[in-house]
Coordinates of C-alpha atoms in Angstrom, one line a residue:
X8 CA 205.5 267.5 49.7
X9 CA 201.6 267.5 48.2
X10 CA 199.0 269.3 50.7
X11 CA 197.3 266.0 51.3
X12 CA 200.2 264.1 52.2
X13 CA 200.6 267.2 54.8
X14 CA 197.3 267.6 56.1
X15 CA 197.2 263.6 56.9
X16 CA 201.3 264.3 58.5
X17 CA 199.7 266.7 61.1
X18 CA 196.3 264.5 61.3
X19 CA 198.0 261.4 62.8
X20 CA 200.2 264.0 64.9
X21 CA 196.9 265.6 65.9
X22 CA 195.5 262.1 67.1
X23 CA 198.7 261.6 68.8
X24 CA 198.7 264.3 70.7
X25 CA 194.8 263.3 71.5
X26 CA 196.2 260.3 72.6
X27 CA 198.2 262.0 75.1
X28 CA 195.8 264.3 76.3
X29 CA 193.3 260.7 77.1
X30 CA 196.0 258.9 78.9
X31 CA 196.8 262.1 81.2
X32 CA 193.2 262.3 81.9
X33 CA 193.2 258.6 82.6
X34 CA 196.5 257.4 84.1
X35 CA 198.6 260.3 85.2
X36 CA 201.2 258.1 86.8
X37 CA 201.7 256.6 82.8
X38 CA 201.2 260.0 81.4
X39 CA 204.1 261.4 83.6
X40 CA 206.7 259.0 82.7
X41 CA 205.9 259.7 78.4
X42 CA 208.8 259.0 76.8
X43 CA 211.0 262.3 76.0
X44 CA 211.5 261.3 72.7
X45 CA 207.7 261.7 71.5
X46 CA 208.0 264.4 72.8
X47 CA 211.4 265.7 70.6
X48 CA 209.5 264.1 67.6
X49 CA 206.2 266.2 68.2
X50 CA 207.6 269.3 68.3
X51 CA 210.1 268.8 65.6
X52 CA 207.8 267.4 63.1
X53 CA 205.0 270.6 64.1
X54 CA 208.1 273.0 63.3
X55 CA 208.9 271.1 60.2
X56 CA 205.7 271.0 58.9
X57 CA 204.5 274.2 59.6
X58 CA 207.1 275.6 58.2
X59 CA 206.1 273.9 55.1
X60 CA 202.6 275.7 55.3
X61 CA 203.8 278.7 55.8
X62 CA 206.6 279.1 53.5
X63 CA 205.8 276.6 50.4
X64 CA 201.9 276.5 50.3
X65 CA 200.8 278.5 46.9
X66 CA 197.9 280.4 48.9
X67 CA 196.7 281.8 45.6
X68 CA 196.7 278.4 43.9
X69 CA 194.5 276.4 46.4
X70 CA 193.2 278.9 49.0
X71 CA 190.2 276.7 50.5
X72 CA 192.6 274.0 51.3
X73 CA 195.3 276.0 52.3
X74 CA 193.5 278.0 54.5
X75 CA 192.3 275.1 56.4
X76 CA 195.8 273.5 56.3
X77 CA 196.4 276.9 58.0
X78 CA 193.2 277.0 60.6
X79 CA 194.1 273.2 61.9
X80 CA 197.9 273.9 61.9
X81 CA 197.2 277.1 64.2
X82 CA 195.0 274.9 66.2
X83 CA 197.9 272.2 66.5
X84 CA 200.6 274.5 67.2
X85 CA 198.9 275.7 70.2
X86 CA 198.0 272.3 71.3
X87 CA 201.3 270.6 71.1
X88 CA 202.8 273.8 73.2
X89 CA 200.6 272.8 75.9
X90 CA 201.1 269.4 75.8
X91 CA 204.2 269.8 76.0
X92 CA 204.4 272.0 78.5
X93 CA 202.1 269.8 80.5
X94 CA 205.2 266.8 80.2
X95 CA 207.9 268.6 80.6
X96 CA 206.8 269.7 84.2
X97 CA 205.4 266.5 84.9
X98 CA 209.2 265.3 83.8
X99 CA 210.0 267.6 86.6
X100 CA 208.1 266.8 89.1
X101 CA 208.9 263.1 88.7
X102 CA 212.6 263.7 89.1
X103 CA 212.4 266.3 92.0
X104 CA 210.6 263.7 94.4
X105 CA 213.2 261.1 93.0
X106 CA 216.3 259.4 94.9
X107 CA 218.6 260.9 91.9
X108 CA 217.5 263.9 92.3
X109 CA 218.5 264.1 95.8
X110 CA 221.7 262.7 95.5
X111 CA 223.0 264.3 92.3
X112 CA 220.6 267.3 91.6
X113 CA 220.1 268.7 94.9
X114 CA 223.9 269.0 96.0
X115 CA 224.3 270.8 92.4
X116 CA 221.5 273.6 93.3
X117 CA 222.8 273.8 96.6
X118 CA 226.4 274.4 95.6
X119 CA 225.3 276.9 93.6
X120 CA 223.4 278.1 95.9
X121 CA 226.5 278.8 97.9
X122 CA 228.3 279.9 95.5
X123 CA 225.9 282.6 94.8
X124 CA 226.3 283.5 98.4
X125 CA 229.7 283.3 98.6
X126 CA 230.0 285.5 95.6
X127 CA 227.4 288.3 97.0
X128 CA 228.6 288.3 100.2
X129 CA 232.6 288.6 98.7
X130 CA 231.5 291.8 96.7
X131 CA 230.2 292.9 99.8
X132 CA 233.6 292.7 101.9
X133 CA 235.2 294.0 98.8
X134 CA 233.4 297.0 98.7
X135 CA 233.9 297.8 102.3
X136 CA 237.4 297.7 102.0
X137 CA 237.1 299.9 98.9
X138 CA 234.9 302.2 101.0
X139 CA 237.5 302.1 104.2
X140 CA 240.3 302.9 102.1
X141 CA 238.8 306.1 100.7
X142 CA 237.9 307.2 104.2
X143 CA 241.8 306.6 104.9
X144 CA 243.2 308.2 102.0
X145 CA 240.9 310.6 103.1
X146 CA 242.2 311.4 106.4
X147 CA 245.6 311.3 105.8
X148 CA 244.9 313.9 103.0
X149 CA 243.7 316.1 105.9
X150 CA 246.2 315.5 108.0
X151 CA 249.0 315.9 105.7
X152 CA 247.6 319.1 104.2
X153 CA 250.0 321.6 105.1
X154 CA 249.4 324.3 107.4
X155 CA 250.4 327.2 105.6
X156 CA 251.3 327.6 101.9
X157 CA 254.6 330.0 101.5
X158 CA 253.7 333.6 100.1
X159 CA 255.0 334.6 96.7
X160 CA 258.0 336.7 96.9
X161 CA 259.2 335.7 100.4
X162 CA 261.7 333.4 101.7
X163 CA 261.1 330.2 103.7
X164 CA 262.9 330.4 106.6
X165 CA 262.9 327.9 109.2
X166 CA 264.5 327.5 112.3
X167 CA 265.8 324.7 114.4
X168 CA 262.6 324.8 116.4
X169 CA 260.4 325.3 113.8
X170 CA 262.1 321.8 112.3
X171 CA 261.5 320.4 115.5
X172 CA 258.2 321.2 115.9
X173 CA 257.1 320.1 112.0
X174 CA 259.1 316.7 112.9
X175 CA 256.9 316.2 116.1
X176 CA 253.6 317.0 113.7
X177 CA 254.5 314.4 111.2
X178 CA 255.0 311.8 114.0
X179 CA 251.4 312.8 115.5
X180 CA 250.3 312.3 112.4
X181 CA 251.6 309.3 111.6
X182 CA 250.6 307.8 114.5
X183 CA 246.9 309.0 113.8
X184 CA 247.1 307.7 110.4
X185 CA 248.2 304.0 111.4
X186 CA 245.4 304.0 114.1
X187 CA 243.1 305.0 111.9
X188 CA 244.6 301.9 109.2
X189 CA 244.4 299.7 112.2
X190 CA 240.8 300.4 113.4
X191 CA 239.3 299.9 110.2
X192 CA 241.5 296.6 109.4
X193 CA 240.4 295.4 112.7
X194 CA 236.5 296.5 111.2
X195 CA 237.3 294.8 108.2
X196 CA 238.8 291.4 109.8
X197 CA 235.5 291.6 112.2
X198 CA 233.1 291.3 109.2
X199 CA 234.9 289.1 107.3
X200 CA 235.0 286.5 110.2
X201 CA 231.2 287.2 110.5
X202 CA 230.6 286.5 106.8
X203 CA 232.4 283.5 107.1
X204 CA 231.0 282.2 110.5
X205 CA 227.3 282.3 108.9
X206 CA 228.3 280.5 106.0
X207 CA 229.4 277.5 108.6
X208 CA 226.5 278.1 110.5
X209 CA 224.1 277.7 106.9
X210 CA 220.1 277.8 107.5
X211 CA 219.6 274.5 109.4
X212 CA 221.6 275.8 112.3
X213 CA 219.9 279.0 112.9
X214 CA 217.7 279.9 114.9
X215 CA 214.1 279.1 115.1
X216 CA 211.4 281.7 115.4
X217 CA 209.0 280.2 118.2
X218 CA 205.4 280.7 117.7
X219 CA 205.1 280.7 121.3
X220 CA 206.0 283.7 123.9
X221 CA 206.6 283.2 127.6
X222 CA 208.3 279.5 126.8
X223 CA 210.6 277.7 129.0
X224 CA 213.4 277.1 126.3
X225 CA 216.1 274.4 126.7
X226 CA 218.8 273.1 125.0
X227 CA 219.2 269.0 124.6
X228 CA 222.6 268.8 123.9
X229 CA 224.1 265.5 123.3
X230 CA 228.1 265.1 123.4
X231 CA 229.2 266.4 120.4
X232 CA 231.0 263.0 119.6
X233 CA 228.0 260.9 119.6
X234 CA 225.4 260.1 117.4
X235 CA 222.5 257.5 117.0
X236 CA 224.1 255.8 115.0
X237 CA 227.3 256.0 117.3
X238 CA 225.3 254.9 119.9
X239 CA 225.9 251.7 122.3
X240 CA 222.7 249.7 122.3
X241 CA 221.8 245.6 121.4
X242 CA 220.2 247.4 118.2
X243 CA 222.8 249.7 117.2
X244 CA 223.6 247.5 113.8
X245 CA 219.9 248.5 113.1
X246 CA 220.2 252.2 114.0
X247 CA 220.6 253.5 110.4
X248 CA 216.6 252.2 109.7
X249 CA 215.9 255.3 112.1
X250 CA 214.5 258.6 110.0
X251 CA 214.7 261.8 111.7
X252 CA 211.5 263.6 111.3
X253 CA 213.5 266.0 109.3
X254 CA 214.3 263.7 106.8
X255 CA 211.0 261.8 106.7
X256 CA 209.5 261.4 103.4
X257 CA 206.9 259.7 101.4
X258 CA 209.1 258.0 99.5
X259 CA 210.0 256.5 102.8
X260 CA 206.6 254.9 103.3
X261 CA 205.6 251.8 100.8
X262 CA 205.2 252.5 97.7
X263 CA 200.9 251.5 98.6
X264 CA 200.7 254.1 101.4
X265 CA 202.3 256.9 99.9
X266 CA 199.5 259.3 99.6
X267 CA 199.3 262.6 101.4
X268 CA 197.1 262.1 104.4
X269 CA 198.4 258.9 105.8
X270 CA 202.0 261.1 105.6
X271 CA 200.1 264.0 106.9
X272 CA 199.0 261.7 109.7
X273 CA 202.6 260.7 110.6
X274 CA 203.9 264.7 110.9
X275 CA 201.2 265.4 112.9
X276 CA 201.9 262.7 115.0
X277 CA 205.4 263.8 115.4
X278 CA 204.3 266.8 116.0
X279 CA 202.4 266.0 119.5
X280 CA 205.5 263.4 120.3
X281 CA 207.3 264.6 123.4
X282 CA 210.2 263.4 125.4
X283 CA 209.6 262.1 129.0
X284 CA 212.3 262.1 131.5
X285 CA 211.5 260.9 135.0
X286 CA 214.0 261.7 138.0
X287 CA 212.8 259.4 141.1
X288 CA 211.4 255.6 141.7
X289 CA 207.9 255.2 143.8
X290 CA 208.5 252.9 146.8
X291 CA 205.0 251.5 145.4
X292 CA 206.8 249.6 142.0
X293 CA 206.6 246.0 142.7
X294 CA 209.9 245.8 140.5
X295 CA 208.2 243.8 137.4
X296 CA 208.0 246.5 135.1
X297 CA 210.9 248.4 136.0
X298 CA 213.0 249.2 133.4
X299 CA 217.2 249.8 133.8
X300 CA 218.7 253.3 134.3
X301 CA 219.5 255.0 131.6
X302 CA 223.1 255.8 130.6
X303 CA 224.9 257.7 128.3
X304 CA 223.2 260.9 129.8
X305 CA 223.2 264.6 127.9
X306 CA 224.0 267.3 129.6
X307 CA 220.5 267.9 130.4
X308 CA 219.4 264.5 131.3
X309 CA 222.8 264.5 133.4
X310 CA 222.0 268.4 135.1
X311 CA 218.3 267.4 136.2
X312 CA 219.7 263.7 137.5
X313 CA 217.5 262.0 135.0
X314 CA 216.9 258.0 135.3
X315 CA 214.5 257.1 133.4
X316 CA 213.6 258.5 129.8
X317 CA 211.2 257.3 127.5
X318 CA 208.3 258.7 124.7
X319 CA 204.6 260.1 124.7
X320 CA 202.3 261.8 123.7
X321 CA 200.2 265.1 123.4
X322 CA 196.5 263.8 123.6
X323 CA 194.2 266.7 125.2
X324 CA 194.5 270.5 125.9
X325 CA 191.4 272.1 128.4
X326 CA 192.1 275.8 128.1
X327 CA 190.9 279.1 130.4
X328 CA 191.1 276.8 133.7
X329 CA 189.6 278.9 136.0
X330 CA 193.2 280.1 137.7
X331 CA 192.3 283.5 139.3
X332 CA 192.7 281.9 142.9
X333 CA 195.4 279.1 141.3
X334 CA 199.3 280.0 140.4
X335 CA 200.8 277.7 137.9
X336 CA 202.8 274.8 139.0
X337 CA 205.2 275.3 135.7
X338 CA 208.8 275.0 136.7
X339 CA 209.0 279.2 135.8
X340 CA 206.3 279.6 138.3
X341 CA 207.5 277.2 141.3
X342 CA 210.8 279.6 141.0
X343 CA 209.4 282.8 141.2
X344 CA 208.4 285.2 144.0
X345 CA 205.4 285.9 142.0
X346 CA 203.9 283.1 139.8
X347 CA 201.4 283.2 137.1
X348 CA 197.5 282.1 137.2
X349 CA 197.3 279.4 135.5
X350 CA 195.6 279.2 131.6
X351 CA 195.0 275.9 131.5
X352 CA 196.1 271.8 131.6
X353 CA 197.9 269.7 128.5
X354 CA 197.8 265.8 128.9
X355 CA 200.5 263.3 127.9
X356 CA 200.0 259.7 127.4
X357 CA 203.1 257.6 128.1
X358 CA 203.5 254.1 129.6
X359 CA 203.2 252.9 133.0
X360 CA 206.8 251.8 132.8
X361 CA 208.3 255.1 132.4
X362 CA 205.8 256.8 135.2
X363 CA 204.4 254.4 137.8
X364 CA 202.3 256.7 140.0
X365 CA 201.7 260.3 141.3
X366 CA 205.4 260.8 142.7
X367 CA 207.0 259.6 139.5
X368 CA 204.3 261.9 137.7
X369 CA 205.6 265.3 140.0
X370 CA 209.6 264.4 139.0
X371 CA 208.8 264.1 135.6
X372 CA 209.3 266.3 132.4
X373 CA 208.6 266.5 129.4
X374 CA 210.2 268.3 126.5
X375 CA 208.2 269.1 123.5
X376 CA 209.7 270.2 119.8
X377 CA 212.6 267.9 120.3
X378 CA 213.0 267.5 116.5
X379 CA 216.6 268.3 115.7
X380 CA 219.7 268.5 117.7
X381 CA 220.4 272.2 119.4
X382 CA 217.1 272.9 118.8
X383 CA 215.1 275.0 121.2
X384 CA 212.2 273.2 122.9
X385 CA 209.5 273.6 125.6
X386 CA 209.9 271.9 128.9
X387 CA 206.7 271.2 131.0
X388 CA 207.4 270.2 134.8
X389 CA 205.5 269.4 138.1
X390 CA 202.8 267.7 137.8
X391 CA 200.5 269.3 140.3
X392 CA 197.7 268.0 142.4
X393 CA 195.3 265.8 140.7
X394 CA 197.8 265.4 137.8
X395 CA 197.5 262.0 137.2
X396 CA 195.9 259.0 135.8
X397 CA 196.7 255.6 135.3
X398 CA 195.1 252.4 133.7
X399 CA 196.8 248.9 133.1
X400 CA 199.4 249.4 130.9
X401 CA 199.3 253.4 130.5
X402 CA 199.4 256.4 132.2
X403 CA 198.4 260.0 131.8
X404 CA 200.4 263.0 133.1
X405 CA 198.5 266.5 133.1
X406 CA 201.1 269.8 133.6
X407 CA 199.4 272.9 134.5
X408 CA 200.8 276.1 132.2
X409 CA 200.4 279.5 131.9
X410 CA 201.9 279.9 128.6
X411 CA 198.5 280.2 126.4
X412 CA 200.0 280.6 123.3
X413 CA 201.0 277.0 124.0
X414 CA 198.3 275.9 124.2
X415 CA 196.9 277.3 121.1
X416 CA 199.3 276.1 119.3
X417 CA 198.7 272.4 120.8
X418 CA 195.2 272.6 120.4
X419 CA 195.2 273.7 116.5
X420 CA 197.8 270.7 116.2
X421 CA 195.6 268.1 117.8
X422 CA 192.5 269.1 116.1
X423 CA 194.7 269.0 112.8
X424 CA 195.1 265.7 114.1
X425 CA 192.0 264.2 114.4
X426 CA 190.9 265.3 111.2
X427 CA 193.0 263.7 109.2
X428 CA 193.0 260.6 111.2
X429 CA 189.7 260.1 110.8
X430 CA 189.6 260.1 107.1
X431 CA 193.0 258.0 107.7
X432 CA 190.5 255.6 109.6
X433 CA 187.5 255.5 107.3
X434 CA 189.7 254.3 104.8
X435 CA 192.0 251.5 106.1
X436 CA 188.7 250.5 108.8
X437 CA 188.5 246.8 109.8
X438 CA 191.5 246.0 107.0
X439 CA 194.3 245.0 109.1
X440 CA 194.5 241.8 107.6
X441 CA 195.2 243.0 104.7
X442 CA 197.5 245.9 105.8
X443 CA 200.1 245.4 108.0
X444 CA 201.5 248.4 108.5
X445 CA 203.4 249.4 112.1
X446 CA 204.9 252.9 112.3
X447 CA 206.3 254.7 115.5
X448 CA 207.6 257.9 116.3
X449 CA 209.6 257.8 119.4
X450 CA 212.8 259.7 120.8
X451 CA 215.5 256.6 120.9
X452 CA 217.8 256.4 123.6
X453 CA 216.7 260.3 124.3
X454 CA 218.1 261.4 120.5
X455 CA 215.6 263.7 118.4
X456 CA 212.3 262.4 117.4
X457 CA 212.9 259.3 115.2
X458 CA 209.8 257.5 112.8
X459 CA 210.5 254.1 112.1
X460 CA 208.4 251.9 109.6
X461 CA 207.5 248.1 109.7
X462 CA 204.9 245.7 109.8
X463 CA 202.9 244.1 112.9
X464 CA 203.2 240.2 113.2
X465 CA 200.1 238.8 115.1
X466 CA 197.3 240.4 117.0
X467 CA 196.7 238.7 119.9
X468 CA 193.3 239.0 122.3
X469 CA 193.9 240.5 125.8
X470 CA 190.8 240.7 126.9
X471 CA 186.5 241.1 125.3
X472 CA 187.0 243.2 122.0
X473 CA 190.7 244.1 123.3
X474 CA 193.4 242.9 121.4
X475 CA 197.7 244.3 121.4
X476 CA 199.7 243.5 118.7
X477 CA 203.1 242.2 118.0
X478 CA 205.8 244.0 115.2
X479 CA 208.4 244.2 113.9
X480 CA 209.1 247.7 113.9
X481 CA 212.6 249.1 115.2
X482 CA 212.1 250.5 118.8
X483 CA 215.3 251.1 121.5
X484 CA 215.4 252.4 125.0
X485 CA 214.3 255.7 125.0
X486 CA 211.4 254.4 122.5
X487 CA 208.8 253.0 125.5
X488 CA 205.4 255.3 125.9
X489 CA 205.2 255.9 122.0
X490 CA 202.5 256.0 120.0
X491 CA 202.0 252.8 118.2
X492 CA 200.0 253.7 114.6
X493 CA 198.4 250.2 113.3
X494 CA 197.0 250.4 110.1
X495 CA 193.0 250.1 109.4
X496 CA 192.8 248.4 113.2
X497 CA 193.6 251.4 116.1
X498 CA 190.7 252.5 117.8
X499 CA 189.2 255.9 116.5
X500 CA 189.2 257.8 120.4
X501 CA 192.6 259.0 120.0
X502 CA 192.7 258.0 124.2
X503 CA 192.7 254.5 123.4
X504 CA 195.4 254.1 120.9
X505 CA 198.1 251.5 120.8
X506 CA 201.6 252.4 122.9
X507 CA 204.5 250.7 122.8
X508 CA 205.5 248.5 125.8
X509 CA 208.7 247.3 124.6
X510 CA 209.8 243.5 123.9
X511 CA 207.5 240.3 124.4
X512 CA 208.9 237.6 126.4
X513 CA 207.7 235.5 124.6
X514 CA 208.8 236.1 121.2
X515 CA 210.8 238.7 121.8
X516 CA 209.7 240.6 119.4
X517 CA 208.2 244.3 120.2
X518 CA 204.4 244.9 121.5
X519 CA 202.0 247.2 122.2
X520 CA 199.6 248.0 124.6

């Protein structure tokens, strides 16, 4: 191969790789799905040609042009490793947020993963048995070590008691050998069982470090047998359109609303959801907006004699509530013989369905961190004096506390909030014709927190400059109180945002406040 033909070879790979390095600057969407093959081709034409400069250029024949065949090859070879590099984890990243990924190449790493695990933890029993049967052989060395060791030169002379007595020590220490064997099997079964029972348990059932002290936890067991999808309802077909809040991902979202704050916005959200149970009517409900009893209790609902359940909604936190002269009305509090000051007030929003007036509001409860079944939450209770306020359509409960970490922990989450739903607003402001977008996050028929994605249908005018919407958006009993999140129209007080009501007479379809 002549040195021009190869100096214009790595010239139109040059511009190539130019190419490449324009598109990623100007459409990185384009520039992460490059073809593999260019890629290939790139790196084995630089091998192959720089090979060629390095082993059959005559340096001593044409030393100007080799050695600027050499200065621009150097240059290249360092370009095309970092273009390459800059692919090949863009390849990655493309198929780690993808659907194949999940379902092929995830259950690959995690099963070897496990079998990692299951190999460490194996050596691990192994060399506890290894270790327990030294300490046996051990022991039985001492105890079979004999007593005395006969003398040179005399006779061994044993008697019928002497026999006796030796046959008595062998059985003593027999015995004390095969406890020992059994003590340290039992040790050995013991671990082994251990080993095995955290392997069933895995990561997603353990335990959860709160970042709260002093917290009323709970379990909300539901019968083992039932599921949401499982579960009885009009809806149930429809069930599977339900996304835990642990599985909940961008991907999940339209493929026009998948950037990060407007999925930011919805974990946040889920974050302040709660879980309302109410356990008595008011004699004050006229009846109209009454909604059934519940059935299908869990244990919990079932132990506090729940009738009612719906969704809200952390809103507002007012910390170091003057409480020197004030115990807490928290359920901990109401129970004890000496109850805490209290640190300060958190406010729920929920619908006037699921808590009519101030009675309702003092056998209510709500349970925050409901994200996953079994998993340990926070219960607020009683109500208090003073503890709530109602409008046309929604309510708002306010539960004393003393637990201040708490309310740290609320208030960081709520300012969190309004940050990014402000930008959220900016953006999508006064575009709701053109976006359509209706998402909820609501604890259906009492299960874990559930989002569910759809669009709303017509916005209809209740009153001057107050309008409620219509969706189609999956919603169930249990749903009622949630926070409805319309795209580019919802107000920007967090107070005055959307709920949902449940179905419109009219058109049957769902509706918000």
């Amino acid at each position: 191969m002549s040195l021009h033909l190869l100096l214009e070879t790595i010239r139109k790979i040059w511009k190539k790789g130019s190419v490449i390095e324009k598109e990623e600057c100007r459409h990185k969407r384009e520039f992460q799905q490059a073809d593999d093959q260019d890629i290939a081709l790139i790196i084995e034409m630089a091998n192959k040609f720089m090979g060629k400069i390095f082993l059959n250029i005559e340096l001593e024949s044409k030393p100007m042009e080799a050695a600027y065949i050499f200065q621009i090859g150097h240059v290249f070879i360092e370009n095309i490793k970092r273009f390459t590099t800059m692919l090949v984890d863009n390849f990655k990243e493309t198929l780690r947020n993808d659907q194949l990924y999940k379902k092929l190449v995830k259950p690959l790493e995690n099963l070897q993963e496990k079998i990692e695990q299951d190999c460490t933890i194996h050596q691990k029993v192994k060399d506890i048995k290894e270790i327990h049967v030294q300490k046996i052989e051990s022991m039985v060395h001492i105890f079979t070590e004999p007593d005395r060791q006969e003398q040179p030169g005399h006779k061994s002379v044993e008697s019928s008691e002497l026999i006796q007595e030796n046959s008595a020590k062998d059985c003593t220490i027999k015995q004390k050998v095969g406890d020992i064997k059994e003590k340290h099997d039992n040790q050995i079964m013991k671990m082994t069982d251990l080993v095995i029972e955290h392997l069933k348990v895995g990561k997603e059932n353990q335990k959860e470090e709160k970042e709260y002290t002093n917290a009323a936890a709970t379990k909300e067991n539901l019968p083992q047998h039932m599921s949401l999808l499982e579960f009885p309802c009009v809806n149930s077909q429809n069930h599977n359109i339900f996304l835990s809040v642990k599985e909940f991902k961008p991907d999940h979202l339209p493929s026009l609303y998948r950037h990060g704050e407007l999925y930011d916005l919805i974990m946040l959200s889920a974050s302040l959801t709660v879980k309302v149970l109410v356990t008595s009517t008011s004699n004050e409900r006229d009846g109209d907006g009454l909604l059934p009893t519940i059935t299908n209790l869990t244990d919990f609902e079932r132990e506090i004699k729940a009738i009612r359940r719906g969704t809200g909604r952390v809103i507002h936190v007012q910390k170091n509530v003057d409480g020197e002269n004030q115990s807490c009305h928290c359920h901990e509090c109401k129970i004890s013989s000496s109850p805490k000051p209290v640190h300060g007030i958190i406010f729920i929003c929920t619908s006037k369905k699921i808590i009519y007036d101030d009675k309702e509001a003092e056998n209510s409860k709500c349970i925050l961190d409901y994200a996953f079944r079994n998993c340990a939450t926070i219960t607020l209770s009683g109500s208090g004096n003073n503890g709530f306020r109602v409008s046309k359509d929604c309510c708002v409960i306010m539960y004393q506390t003393c637990n201040h970490n708490l309310l740290q922990h609320l208030e960081a989450k709520i300012n969190e909030y309004n940050n990014v739903y402000g930008k959220v607003h900016h953006t999508f402001k006064g575009s709701s014709e053109k976006h359509c977008l209706a998402i909820i996050v609501s604890n259906p028929h009492g299960f874990s927190k559930q989002v569910s994605v759809g669009e709303w249908v017509e916005k209809k005018k209740k009153c001057a400059n107050t309008y409620y919407y219509t969706y189609n958006t999956l919603a169930c009993e249990g749903s009622v109180g949630a926070h409805v999140f319309i795209l580019g129209s919802s107000s920007s007080v967090l107070f005055n945002q959307h709920i949902h009501l449940g179905k419109e007479n009219e058109t049957e379809l769902n509706h918000s406040s």
